[in-house]
Short mmCIF file of C-alpha atoms in Angstrom, two decimals:
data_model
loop_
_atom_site.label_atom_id
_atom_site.label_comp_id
_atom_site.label_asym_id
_atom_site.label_seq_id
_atom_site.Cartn_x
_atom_site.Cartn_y
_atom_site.Cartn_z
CA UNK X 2 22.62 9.25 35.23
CA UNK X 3 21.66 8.77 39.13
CA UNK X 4 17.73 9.37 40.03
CA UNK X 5 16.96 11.91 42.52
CA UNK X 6 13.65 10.86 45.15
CA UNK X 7 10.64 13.32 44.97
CA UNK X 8 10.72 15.91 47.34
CA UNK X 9 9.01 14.66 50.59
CA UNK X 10 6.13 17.19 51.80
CA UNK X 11 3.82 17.39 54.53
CA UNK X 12 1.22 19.50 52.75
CA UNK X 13 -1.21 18.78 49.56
CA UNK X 14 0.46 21.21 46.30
CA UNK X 15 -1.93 23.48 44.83
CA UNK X 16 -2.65 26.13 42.03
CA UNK X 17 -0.45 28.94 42.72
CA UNK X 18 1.35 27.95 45.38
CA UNK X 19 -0.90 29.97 48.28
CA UNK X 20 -1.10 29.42 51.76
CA UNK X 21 2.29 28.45 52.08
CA UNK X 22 1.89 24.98 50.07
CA UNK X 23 4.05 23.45 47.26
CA UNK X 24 3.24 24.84 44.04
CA UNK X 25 1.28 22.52 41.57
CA UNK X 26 2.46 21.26 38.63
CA UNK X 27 6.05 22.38 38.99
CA UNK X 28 7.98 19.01 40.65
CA UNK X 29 7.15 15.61 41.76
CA UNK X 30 6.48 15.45 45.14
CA UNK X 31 6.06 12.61 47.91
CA UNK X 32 3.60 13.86 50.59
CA UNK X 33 3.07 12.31 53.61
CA UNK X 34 0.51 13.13 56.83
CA UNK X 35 -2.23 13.56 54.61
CA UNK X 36 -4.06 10.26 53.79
CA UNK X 37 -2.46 8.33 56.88
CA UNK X 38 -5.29 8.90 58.64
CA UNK X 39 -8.11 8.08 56.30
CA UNK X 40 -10.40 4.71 57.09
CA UNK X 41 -9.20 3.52 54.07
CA UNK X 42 -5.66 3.48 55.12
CA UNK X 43 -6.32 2.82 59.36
CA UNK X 44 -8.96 -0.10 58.42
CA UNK X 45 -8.78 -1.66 54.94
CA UNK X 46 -7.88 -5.24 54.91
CA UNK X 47 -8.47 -8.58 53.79
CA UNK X 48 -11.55 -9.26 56.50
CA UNK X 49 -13.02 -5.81 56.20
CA UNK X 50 -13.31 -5.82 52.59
CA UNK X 51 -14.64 -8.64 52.44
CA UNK X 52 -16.80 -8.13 54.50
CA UNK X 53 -18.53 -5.21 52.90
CA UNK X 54 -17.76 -6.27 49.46
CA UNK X 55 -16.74 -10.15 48.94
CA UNK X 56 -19.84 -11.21 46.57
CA UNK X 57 -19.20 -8.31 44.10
CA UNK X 58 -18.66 -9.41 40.58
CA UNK X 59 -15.33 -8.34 39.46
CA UNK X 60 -13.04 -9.75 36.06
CA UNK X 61 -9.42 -8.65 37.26
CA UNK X 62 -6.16 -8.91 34.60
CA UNK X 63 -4.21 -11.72 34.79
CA UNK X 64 -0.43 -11.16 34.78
CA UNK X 65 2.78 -13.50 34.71
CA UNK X 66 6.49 -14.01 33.87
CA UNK X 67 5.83 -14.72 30.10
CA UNK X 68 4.75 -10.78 30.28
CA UNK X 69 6.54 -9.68 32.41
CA UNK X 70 4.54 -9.09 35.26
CA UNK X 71 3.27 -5.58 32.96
CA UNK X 72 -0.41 -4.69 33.55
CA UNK X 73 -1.59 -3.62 30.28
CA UNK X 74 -4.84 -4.07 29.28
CA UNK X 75 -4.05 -4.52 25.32
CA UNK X 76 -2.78 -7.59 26.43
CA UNK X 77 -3.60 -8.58 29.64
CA UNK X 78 -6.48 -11.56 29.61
CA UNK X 79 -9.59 -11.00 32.63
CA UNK X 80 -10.91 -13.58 34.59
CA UNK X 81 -14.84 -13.08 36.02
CA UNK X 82 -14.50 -13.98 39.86
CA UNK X 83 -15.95 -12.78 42.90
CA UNK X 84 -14.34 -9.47 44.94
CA UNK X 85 -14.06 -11.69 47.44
CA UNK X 86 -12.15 -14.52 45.58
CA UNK X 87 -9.52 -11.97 43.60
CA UNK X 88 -8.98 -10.38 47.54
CA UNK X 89 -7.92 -14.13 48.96
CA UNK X 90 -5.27 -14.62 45.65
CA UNK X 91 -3.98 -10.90 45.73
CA UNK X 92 -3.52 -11.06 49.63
CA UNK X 93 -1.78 -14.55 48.91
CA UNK X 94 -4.43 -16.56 51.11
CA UNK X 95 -5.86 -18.78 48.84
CA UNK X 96 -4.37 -19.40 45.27
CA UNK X 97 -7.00 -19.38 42.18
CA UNK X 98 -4.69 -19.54 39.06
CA UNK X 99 -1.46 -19.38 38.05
CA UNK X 100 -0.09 -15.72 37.82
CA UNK X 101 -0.76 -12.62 39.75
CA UNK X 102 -3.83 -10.75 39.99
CA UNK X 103 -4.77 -6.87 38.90
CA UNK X 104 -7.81 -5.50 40.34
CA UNK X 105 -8.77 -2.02 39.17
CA UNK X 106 -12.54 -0.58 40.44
CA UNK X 107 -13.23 2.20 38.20
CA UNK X 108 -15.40 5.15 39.86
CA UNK X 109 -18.32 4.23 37.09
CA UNK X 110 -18.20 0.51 38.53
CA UNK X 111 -20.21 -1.48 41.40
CA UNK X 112 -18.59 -1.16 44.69
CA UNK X 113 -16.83 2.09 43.89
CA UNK X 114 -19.15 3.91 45.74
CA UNK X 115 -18.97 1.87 49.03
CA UNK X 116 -14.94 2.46 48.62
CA UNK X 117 -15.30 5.84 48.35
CA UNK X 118 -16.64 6.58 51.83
CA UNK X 119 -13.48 5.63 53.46
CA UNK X 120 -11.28 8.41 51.23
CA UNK X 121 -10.85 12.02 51.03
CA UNK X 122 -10.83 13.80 47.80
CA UNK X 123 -8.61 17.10 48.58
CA UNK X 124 -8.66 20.67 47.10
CA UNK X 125 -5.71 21.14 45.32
CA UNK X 126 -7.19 24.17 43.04
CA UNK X 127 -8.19 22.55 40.12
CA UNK X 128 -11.39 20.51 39.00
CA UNK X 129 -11.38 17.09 39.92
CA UNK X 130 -11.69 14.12 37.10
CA UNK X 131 -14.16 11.65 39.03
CA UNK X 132 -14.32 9.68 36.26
CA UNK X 133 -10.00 9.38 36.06
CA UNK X 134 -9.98 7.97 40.11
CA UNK X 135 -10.67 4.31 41.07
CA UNK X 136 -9.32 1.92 43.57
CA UNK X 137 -5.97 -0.63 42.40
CA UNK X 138 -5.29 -3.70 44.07
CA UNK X 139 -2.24 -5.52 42.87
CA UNK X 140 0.58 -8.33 43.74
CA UNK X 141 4.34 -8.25 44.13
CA UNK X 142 6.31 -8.02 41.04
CA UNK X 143 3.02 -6.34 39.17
CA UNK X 144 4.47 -3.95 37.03
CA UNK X 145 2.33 -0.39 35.57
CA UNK X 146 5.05 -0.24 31.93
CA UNK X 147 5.93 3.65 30.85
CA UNK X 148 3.22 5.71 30.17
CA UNK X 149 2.29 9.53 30.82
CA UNK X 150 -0.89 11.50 31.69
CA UNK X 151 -1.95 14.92 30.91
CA UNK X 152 -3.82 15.19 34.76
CA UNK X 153 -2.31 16.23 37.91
CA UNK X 154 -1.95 12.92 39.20
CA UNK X 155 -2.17 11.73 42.67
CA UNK X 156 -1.53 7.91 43.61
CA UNK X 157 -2.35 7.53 47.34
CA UNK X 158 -1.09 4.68 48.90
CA UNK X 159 -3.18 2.58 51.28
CA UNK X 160 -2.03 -0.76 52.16
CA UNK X 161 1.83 -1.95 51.08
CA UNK X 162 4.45 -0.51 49.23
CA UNK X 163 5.34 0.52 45.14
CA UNK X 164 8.43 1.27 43.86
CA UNK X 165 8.21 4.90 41.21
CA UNK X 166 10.73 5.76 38.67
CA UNK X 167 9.19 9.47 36.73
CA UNK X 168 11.01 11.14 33.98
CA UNK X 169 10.76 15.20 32.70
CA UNK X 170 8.72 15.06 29.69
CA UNK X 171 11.40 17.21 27.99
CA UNK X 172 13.07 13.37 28.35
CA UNK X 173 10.50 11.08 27.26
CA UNK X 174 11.82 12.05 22.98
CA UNK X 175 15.25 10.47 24.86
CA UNK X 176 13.82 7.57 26.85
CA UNK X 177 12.11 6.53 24.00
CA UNK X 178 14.27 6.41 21.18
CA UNK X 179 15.41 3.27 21.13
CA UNK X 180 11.86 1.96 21.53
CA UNK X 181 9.72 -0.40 18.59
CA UNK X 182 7.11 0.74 16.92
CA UNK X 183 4.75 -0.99 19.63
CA UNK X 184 5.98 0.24 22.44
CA UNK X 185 6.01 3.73 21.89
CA UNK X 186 2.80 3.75 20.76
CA UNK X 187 1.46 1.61 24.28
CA UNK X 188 0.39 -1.53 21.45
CA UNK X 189 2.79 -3.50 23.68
CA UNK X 190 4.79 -3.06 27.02
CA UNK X 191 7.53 -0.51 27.11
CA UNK X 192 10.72 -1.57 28.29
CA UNK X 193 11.26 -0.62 31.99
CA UNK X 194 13.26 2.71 32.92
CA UNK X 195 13.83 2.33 36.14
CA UNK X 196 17.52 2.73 37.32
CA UNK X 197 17.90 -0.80 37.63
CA UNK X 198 16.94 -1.82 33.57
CA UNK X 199 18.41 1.78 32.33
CA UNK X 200 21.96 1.84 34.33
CA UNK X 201 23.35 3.75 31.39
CA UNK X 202 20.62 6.10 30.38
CA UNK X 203 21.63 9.32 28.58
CA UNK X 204 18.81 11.49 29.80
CA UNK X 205 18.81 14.39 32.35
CA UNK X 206 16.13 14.46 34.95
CA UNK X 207 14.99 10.97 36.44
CA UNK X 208 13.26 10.48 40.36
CA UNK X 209 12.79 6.75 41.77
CA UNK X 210 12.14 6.15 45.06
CA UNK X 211 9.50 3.93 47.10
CA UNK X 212 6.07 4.66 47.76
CA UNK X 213 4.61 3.20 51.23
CA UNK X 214 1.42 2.94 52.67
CA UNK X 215 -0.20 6.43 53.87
CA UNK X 216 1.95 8.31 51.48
CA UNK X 217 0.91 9.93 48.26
CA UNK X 218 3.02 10.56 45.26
CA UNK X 219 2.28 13.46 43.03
CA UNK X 220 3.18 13.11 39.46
CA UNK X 221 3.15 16.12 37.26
CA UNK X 222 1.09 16.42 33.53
CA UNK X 223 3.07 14.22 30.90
CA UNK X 224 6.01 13.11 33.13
CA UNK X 225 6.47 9.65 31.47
CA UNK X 226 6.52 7.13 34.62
CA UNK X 227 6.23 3.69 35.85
CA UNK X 228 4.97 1.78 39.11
CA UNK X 229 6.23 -1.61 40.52
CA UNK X 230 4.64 -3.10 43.05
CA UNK X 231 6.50 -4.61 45.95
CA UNK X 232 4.11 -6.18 48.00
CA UNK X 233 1.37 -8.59 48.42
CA UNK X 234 -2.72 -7.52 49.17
CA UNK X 235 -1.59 -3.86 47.90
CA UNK X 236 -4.07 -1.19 46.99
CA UNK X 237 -3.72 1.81 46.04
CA UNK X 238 -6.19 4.91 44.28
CA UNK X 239 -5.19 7.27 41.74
CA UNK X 240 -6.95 10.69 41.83
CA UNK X 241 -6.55 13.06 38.97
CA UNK X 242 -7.10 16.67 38.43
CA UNK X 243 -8.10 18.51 35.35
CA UNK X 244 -4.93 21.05 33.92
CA UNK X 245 -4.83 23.62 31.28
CA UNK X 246 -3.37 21.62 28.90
CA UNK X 247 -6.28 18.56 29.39
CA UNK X 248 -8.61 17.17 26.85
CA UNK X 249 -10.49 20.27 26.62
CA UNK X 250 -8.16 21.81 25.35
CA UNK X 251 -7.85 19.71 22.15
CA UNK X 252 -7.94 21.83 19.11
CA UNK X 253 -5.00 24.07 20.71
CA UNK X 254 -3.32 21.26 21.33
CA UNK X 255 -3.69 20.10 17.97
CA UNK X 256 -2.51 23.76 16.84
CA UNK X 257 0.84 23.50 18.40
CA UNK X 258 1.63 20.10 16.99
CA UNK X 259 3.56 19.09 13.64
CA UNK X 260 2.97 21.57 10.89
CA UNK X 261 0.03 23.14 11.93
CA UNK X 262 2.08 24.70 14.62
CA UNK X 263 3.66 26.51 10.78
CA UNK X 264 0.15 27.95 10.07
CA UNK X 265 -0.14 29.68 13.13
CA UNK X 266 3.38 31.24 13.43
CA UNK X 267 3.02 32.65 9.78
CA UNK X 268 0.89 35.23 9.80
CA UNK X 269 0.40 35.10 5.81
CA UNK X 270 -3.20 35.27 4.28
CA UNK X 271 -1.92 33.64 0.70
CA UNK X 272 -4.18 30.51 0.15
CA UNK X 273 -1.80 28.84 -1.89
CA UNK X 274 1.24 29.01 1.23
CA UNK X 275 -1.72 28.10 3.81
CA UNK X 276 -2.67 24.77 1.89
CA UNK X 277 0.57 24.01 0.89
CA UNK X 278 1.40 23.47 4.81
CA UNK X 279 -1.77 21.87 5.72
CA UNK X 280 -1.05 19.27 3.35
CA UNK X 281 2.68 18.80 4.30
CA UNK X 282 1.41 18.39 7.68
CA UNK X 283 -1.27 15.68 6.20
CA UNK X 284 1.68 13.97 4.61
CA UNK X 285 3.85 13.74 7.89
CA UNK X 286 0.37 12.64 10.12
CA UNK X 287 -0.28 9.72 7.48
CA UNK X 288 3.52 8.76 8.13
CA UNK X 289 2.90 8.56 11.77
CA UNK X 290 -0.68 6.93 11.33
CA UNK X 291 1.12 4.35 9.11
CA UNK X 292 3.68 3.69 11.60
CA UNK X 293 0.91 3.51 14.05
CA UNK X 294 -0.96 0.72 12.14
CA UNK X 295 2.20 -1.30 11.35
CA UNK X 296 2.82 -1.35 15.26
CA UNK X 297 -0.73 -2.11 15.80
CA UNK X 298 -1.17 -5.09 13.09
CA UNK X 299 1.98 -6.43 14.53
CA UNK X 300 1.10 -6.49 18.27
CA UNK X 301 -2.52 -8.02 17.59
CA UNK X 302 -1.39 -10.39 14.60
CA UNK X 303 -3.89 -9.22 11.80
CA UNK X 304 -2.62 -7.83 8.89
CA UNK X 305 -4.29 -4.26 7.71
CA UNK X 306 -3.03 -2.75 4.59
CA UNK X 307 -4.29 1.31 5.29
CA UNK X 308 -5.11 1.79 1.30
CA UNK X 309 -7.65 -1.26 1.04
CA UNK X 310 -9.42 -1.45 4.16
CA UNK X 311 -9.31 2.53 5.82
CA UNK X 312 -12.00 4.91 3.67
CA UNK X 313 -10.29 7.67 2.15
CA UNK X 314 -11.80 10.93 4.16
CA UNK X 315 -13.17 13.03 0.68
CA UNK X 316 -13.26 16.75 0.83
CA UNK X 317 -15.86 18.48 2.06
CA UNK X 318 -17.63 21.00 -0.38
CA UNK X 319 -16.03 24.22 -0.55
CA UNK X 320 -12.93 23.32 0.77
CA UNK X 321 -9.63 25.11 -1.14
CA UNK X 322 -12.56 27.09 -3.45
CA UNK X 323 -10.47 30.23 -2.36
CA UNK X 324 -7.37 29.01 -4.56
#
């Protein structure tokens, strides 16, 4: 199945669609005259940065061929160095190690704060997750593996170029079928989906294009995607917005999942059909937790048998006394 490229904009999307702009949430979208002309895009470079922010303590992953290039931080090893150090390797000035670097400064970290004066955050109509932004610097051949997010996620560009590849969640049961235990549970890279490892792919709706500096891509809640990036001394910031159907909205979340999602659409008051669902549903979530922990002893090498080393949750008082 061919990929289509995201829609190219020159506007922000926002709630609703008003004033004219692209409606949030509905498509991915590249967007261009927007953060071209932000200091962090016009000025940022290896001098300027640092400049401002060379003796700042910073432990950035370590990647290479044996993984793949992935970024992962399950498995990725840090290494303490100096902001000004990591810049020199990442902009390929001065070589520290073997491997590519991965530089991510969270907005709760030092030196966030300094970064942030050079950036916009825009008004797209819904609350802004400070604590979800932060600023990426990364190497050629650095790859993000398959993931999804439940924000409205905006990766702004500043300084070389990434290569996207997004697929519909109503695609990601598809994409990942084939998958191991580890991978679909992020224990261990997933394999790439891009066009070029996934020729042959069954599924429906796939974009891939390339994201340059000044441009911003806008990824969707839960489309599954993943980032390559193409060039040296590359940065780039995330920004994510808060949607109906984030964190906050948990326990209806939980609701609509597995068999609880049964409780809910039978509107029957009989105790004895109520529990008997709750506890199918119990039975299938200890099948997926089990799966879960198989994946998870495999990709770290223990060994973790669930019976003899997880405490069994006892019932709280009262519980089922209606039967």
């Amino acid at each position: 199945m061919t990929a289509r490229e995201a829609t190219r904009v020159d506007a922000l999307p926002v709630r609703g669609g008003a004033e004219d702009r692209p409606m949030l949430g509905e498509t991915p979208l590249l967007i261009t005259g927007v953060a071209g002309r932000w200091p962090c895009c016009t000025d940022w470079d290896l001098a300027s940065l640092a400049r401002r922010l060379g003796d700042l303590d910073v432990a950035p992953f370590v990647t290479g061929e044996a993984s793949g290039h992935t970024v992962l931080k399950q498995v990725n090893a840090t290494v303490p160095m100096t902001f000004g150090d990591a810049l020199a390797h990442l902009f390929g000035v001065r070589r520290l190690l073997d491997g590519s670097l991965y530089l991510r400064v969270r907005a709760t970290e030092p030196g966030f704060d300094e970064l942030a004066k050079d950036f916009e955050i825009p008004d797209v109509g819904a609350a802004y997750e400070p604590t979800a932004t932060g600023v990426w610097f990364s190497q050629a051949g650095n790859v993000t593996p398959g993931h999804h997010d439940w924000w409205h996620s905006f990766l702004i560009q500043v300084r070389g170029s990434k290569r996207y590849t997004l697929v519909h969640p109503l695609d990601t049961a598809n994409l990942q079928a084939s998958w191991r235990d580890g991978e679909r549970y992020d224990l261990s890279p997933g394999p790439g989906f891009s066009l070029a490892a996934m020729p042959d792919w069954p599924g429906e709706v796939r974009y891939e294009g390339v994201l340059s500096a000044g441009e911003i891509l806008y990824i969707p809640p839960f489309w599954a995607h993943e980032v390559e990036t193409l060039t040296d001394g590359n940065i780039s910031i995330p920004m994510r917005f808060a949607t109906t159907q984030s964190v906050s909205s948990d326990l209806h979340q939980l609701s609509q999942n597995g068999g609880l999602r049964d409780v809910t659409n039978t509107p029957t008051r009989d105790v004895d059909a109520i529990v008997d669902i709750l506890l199918r549903n119990r039975r299938d979530f200890l099948a997926r937790e089990a799966a879960f922990v198989r994946a998870l002893a495999a990709a770290r090498g223990v060994d973790i048998t669930l019976d003899a080393d997880l405490p069994q949750a006892a019932p709280r008082p009262g519980v089922g006394e209606a039967r």
